[in-house]
Structure formats: C-alpha cells, structure tokens
PDB file of C-alpha atoms in Angstrom:
ATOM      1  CA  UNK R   1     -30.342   5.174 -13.738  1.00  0.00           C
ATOM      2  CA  UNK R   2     -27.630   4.685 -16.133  1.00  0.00           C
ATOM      3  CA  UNK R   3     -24.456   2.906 -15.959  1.00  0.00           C
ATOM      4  CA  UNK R   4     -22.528   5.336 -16.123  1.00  0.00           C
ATOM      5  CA  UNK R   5     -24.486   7.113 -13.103  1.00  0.00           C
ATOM      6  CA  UNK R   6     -24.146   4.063 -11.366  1.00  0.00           C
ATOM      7  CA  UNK R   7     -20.461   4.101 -11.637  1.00  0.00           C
ATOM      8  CA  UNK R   8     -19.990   7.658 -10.282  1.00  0.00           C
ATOM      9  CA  UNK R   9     -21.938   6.843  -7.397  1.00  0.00           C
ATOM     10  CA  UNK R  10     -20.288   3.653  -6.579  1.00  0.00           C
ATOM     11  CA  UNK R  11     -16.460   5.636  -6.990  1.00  0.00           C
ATOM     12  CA  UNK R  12     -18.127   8.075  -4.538  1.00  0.00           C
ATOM     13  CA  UNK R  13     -19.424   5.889  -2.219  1.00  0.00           C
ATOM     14  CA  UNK R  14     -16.288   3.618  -1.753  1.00  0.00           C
ATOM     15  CA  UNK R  15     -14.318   6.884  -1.121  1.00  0.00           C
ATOM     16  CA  UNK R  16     -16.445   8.353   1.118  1.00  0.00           C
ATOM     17  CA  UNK R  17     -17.337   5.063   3.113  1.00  0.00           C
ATOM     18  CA  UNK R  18     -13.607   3.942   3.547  1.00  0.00           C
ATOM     19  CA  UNK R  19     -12.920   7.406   4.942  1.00  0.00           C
ATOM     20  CA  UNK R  20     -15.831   7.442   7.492  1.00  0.00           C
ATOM     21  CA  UNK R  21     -15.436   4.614   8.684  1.00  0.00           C
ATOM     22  CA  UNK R  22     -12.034   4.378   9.408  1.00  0.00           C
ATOM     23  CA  UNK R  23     -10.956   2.023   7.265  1.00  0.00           C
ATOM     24  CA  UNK R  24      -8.152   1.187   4.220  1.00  0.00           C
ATOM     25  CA  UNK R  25      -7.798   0.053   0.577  1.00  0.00           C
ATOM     26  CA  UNK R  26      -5.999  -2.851   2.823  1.00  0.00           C
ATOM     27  CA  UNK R  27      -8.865  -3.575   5.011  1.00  0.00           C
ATOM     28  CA  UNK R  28     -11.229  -3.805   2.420  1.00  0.00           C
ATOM     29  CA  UNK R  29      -9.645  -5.927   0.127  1.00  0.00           C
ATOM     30  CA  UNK R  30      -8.544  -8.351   2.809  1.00  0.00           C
ATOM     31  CA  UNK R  31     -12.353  -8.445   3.924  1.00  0.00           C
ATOM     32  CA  UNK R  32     -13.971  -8.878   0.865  1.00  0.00           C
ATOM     33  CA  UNK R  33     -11.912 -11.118  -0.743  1.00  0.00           C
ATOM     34  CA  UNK R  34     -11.414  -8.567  -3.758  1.00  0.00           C
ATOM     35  CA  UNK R  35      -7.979  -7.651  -5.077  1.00  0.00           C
ATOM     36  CA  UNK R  36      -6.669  -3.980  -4.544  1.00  0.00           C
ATOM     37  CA  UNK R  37      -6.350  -3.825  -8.601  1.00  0.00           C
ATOM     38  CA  UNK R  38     -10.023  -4.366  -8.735  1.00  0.00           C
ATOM     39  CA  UNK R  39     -10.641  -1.191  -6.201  1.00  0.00           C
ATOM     40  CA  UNK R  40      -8.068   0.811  -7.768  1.00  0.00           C
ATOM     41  CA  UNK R  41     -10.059   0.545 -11.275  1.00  0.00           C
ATOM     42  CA  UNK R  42     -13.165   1.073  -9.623  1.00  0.00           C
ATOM     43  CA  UNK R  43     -12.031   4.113  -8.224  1.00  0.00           C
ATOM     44  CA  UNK R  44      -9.876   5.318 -11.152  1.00  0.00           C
ATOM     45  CA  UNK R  45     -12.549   5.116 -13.529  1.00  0.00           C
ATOM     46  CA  UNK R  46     -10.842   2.171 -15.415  1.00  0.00           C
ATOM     47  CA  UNK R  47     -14.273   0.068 -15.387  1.00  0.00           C
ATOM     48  CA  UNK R  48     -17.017   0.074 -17.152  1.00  0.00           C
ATOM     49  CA  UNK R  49     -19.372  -2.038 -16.023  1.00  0.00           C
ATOM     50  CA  UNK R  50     -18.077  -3.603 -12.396  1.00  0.00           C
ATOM     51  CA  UNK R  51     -19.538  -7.121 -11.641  1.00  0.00           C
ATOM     52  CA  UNK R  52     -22.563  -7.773  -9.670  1.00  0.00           C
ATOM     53  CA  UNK R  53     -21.067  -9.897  -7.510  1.00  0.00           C
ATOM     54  CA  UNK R  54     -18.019  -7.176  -6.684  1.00  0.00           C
ATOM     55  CA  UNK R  55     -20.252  -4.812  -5.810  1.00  0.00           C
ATOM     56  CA  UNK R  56     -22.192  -7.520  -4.077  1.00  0.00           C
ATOM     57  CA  UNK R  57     -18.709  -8.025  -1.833  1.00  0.00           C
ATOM     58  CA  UNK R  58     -18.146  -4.486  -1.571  1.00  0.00           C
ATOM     59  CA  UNK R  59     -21.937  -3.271  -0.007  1.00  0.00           C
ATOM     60  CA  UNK R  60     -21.490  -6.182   1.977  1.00  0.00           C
ATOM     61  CA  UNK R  61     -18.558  -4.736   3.954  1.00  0.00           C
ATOM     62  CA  UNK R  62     -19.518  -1.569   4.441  1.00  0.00           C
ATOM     63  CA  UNK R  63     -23.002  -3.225   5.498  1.00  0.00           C
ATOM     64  CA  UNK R  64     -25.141  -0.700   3.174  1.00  0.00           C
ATOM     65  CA  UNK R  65     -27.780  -2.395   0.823  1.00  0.00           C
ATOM     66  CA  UNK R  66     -26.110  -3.679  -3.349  1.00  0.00           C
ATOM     67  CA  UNK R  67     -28.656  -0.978  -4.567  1.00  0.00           C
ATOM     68  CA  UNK R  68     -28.014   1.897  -2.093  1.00  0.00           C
ATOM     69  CA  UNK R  69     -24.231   1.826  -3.334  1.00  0.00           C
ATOM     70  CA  UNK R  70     -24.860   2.553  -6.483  1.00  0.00           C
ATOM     71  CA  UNK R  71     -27.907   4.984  -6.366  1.00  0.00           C
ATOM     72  CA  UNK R  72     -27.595   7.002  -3.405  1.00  0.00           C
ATOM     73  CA  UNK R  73     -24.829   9.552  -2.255  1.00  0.00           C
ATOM     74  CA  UNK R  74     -24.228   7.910   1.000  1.00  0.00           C
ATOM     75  CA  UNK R  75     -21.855  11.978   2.173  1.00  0.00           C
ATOM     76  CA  UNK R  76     -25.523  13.797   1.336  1.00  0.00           C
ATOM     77  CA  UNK R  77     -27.509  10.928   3.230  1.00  0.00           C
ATOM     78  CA  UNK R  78     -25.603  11.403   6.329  1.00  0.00           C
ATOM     79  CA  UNK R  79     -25.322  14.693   6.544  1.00  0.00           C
ATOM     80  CA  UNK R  80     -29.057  15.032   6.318  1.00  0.00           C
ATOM     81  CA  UNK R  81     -29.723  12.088   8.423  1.00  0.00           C
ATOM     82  CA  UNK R  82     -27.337  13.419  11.086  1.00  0.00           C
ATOM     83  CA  UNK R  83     -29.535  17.174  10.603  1.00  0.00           C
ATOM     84  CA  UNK R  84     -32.626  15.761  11.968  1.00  0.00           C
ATOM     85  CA  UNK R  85     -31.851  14.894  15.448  1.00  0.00           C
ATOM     86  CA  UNK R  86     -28.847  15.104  18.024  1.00  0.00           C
ATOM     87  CA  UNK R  87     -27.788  11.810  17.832  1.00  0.00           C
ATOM     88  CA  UNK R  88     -28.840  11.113  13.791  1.00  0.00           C
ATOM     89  CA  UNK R  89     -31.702   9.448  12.597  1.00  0.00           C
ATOM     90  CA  UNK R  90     -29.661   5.902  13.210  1.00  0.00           C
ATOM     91  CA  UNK R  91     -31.098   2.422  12.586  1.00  0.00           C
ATOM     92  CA  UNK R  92     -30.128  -0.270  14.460  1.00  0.00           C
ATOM     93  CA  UNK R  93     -27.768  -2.650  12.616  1.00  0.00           C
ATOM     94  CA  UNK R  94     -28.785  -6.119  12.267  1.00  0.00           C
ATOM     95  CA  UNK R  95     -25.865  -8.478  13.501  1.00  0.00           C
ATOM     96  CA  UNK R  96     -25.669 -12.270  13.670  1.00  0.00           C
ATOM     97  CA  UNK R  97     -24.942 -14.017  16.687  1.00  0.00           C
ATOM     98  CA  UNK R  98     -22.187 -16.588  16.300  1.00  0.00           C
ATOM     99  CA  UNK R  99     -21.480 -19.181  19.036  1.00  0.00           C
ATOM    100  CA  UNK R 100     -18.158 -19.347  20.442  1.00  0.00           C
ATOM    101  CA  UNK R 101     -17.517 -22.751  19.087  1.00  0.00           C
ATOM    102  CA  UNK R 102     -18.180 -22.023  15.496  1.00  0.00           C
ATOM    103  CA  UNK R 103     -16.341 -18.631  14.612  1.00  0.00           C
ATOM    104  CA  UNK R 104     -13.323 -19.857  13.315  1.00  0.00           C
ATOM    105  CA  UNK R 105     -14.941 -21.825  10.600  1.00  0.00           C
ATOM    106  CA  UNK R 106     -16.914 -18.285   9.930  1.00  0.00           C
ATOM    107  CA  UNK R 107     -13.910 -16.126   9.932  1.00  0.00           C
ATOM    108  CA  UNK R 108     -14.035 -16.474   5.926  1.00  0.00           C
ATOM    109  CA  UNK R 109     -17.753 -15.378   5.555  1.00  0.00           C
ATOM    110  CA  UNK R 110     -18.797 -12.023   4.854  1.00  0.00           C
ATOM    111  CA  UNK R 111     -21.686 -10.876   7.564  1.00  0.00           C
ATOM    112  CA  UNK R 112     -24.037 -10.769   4.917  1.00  0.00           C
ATOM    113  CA  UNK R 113     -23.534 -14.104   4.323  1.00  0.00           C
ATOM    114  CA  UNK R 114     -23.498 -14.652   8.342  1.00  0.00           C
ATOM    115  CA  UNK R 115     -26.972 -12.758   8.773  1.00  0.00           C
ATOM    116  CA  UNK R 116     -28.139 -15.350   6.589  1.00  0.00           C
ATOM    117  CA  UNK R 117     -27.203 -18.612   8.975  1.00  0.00           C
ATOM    118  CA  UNK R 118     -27.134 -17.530  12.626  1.00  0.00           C
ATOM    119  CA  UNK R 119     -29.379 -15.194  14.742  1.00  0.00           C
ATOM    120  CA  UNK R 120     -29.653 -11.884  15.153  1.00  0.00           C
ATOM    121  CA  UNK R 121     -28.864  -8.775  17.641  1.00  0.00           C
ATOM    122  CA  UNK R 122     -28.983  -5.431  16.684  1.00  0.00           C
ATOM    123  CA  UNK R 123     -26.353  -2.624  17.564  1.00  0.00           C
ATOM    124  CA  UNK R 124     -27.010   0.613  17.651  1.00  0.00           C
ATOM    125  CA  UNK R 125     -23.657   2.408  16.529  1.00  0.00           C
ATOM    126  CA  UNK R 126     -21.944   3.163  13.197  1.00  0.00           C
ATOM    127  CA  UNK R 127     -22.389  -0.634  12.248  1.00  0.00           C
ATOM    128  CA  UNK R 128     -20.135  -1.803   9.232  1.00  0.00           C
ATOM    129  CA  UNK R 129     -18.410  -5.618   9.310  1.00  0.00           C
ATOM    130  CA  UNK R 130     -20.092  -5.966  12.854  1.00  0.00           C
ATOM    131  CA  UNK R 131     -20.568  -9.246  14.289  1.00  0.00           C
ATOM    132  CA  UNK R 132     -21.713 -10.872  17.750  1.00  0.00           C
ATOM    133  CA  UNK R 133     -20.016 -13.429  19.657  1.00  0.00           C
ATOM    134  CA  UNK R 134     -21.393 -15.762  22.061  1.00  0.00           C
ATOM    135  CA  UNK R 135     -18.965 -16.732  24.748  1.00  0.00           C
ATOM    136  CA  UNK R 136     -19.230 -20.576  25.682  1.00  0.00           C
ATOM    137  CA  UNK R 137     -16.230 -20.057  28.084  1.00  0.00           C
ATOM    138  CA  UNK R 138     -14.871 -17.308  30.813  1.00  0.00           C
ATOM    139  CA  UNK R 139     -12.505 -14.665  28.863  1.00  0.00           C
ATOM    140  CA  UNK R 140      -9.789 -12.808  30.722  1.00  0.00           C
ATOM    141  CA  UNK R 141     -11.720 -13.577  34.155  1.00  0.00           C
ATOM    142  CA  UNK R 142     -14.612 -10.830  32.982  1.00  0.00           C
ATOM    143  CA  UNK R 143     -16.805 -12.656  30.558  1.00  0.00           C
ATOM    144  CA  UNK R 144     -18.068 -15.625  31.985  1.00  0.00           C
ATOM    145  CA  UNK R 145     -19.922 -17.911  29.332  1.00  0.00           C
ATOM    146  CA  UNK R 146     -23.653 -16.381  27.807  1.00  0.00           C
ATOM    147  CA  UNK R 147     -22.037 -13.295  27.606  1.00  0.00           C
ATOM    148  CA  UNK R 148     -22.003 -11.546  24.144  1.00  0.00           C
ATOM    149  CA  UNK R 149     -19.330  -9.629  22.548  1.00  0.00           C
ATOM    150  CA  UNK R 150     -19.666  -6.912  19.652  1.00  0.00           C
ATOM    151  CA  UNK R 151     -16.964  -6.985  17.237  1.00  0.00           C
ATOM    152  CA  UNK R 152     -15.541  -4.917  14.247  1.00  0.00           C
ATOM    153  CA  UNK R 153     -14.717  -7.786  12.580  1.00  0.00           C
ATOM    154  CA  UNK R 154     -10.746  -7.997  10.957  1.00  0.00           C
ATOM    155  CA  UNK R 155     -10.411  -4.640  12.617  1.00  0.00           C
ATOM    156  CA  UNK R 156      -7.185  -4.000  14.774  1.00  0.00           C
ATOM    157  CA  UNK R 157      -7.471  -0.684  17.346  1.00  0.00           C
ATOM    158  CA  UNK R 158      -3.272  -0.707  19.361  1.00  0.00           C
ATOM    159  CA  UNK R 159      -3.555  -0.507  22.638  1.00  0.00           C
ATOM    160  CA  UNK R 160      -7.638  -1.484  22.669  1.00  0.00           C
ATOM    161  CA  UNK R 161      -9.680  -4.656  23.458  1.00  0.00           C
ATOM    162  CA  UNK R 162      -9.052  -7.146  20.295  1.00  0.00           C
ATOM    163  CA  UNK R 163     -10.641 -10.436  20.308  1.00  0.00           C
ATOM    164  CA  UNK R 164      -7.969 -13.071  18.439  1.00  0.00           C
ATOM    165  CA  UNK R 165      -8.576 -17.049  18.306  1.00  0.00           C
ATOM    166  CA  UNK R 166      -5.621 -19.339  19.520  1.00  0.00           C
ATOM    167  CA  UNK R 167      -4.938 -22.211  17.204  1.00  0.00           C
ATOM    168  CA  UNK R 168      -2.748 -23.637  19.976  1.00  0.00           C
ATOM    169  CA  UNK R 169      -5.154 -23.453  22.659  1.00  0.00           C
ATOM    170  CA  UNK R 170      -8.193 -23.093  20.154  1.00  0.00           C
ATOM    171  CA  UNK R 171      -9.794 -20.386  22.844  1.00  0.00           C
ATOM    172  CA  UNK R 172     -10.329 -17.142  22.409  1.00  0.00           C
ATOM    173  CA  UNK R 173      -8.051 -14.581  23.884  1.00  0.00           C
ATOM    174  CA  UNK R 174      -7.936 -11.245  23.974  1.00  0.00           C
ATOM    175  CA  UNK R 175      -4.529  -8.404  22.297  1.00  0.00           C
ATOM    176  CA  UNK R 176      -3.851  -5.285  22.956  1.00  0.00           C
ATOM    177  CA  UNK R 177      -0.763  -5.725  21.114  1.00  0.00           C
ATOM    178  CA  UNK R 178       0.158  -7.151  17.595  1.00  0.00           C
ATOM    179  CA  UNK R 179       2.294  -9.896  17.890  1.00  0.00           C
ATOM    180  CA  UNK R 180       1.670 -10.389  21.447  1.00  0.00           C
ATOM    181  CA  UNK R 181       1.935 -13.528  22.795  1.00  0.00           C
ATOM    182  CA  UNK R 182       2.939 -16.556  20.586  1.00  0.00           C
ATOM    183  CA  UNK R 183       2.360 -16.951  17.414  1.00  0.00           C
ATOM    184  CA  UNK R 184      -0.672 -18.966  15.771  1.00  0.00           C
ATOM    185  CA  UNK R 185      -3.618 -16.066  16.659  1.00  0.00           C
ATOM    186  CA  UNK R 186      -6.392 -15.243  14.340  1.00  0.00           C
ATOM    187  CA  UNK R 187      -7.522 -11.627  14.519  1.00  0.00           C
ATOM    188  CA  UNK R 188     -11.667 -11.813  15.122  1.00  0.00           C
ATOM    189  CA  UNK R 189     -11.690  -7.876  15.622  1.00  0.00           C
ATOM    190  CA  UNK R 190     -12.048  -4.825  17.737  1.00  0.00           C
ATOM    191  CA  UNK R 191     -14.357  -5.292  20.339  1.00  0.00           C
ATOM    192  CA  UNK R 192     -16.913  -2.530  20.432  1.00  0.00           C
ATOM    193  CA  UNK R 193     -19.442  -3.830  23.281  1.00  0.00           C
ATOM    194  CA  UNK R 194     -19.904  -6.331  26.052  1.00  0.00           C
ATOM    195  CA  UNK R 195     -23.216  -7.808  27.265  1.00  0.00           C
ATOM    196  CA  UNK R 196     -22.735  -9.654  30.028  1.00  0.00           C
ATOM    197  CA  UNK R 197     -25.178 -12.506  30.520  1.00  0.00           C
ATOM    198  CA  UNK R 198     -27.063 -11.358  33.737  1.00  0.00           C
ATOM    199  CA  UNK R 199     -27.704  -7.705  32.218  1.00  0.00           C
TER     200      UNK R 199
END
C-alpha cells in the first residue's frame, strides 16, 4: 500500500475513531502524549510521512493494532462487523490488571505498554484506553479488597462513577464531580465495570 494510501486511511481513521468513541482532539493528545499540532497536521493533510512511533501512540489509544490504522477503514469494518449478528461480531479486549498499589506510577503508560508488564482480563465492550484495577483496600464501603474495577482510563463521565487517586491520603476515591473534594486528585477514569471478589 502506498504512503499516500496509508495517510488517507490514517486521517480517516482518527476522525472516525475519536467520534465513536466519544472522545476529543483534547483527550487524545493528553493520552498519548502527542501535541494537538501534530493531530491537526495529520488530519489536515499537512504530513507526509507521520512517524512510526506517532502512529505507534495513536493505535495505542484507540486500542486498534499500528497496521490496522493505516490499512483498514475502521467506519466499513464496523458496520459490517455490527451486520453479522445482534450484538456485533465483538472480540473481547485484552486489559491488564494493575494492583492497587502500583497505578499511580502507571498513570503515565499507555495500555499497550501496560499489557506488556501486568496480567490480563478481558472486557467485552467497546474497549479503547481500558484498564483493570485491583483493589487492595475497601472503596466507598462497596468494594472490599480482590475486587476488580474496569476503567476508561483519563476519561471523565459528570455525574458518573470516576475513580481519582488522593495524593493526600494516597487511596483511591471515587468523583462524581470535578473539583470535588480537595484538591491533589489524579483522575484514573470512568469506571465501566465492577467485579466483586466473591462473583
């Protein structure tokens, strides 16, 4: 496939991606650590030959495969995909399973870097930035410790379940609110499931 084929698809893709799945320009550049200059470019046409390693960051946070990005029309895929059965044709995602104790210092990685290091899970949902939490103490007197929470990582929904870390109290808590509470909380994400240890 040429380059410049490459190119279309990847401008495609990014549009089509960030639309479906609910995210921003914002989101992903805070995520992936790329500027919104660099995504702007991409999308305006501006580049000819984008990095490896950007489009390394950028399949990454969408969770889709470097190669898919840039060869396949992810709009057409779905559609079909979502043709063949009532509830899609849906793998499970692969997620990695990070204790409690560690997440803050992982908060920086991408989850394809975090597949890599930790365990895995699997969700079975749209699964993009997803990550999995293991709970070494009670949260909010519902989650007692061994319990496992799904999470769309750097992902804020107002007025839903969003799992922050407290540099104060260096616990996990849990906002339903930005800015609620005192200052000094790390966003983790919106949680999307709950396993609860005796399940």
């Amino acid at each position: 496939m040429h380059r410049r084929e490459k190119n279309e698809h990847l401008k495609s893709n990014i549009r089509y991606l960030i639309k479906s799945r609910g995210e921003t320009q914002l989101s992903l550049c805070n995520a992936s650590g790329l500027t919104r200059t660099t995504i702007y470019n991409i999308l305006e046409g501006r580049v000819t030959n984008v990095q490896h390693s950007t489009v390394r960051k950028i399949s990454d946070f969408f969770g889709v495969s470097y190669k898919e990005i840039e060869q396949v029309d992810f709009e057409e895929k779905e559609a079909v995909d979502q043709s063949i059965s009532f509830a899609g044709n849906m793998n499970p995602a692969a997620v990695p399973i990070v204790p409690e104790d560690q997440l803050i210092n992982c908060l920086g990685k991408t989850v394809g870097e975090l597949v890599t290091l930790y365990p895995l899970t699997y969700y079975f949902g749209r699964g993009h930035n997803v990550l999995a939490v293991l709970l070494k103490h009670a949260l909010v007197d519902i989650n007692e410790p061994g319990d496992m929470l799904i999470v769309h990582k750097g992902v804020f929904e107002k007025g839903g379940d969003n799992l922050a870390y407290d540099s104060q109290t260096l616990k996990l808590c849990v906002l339903r609110e930005l800015g609620e509470g005192e200052s000094g909380r790390c966003l983790v994400g919106r949680i999307i499931e709950e396993r609860f240890n005796d399940l």
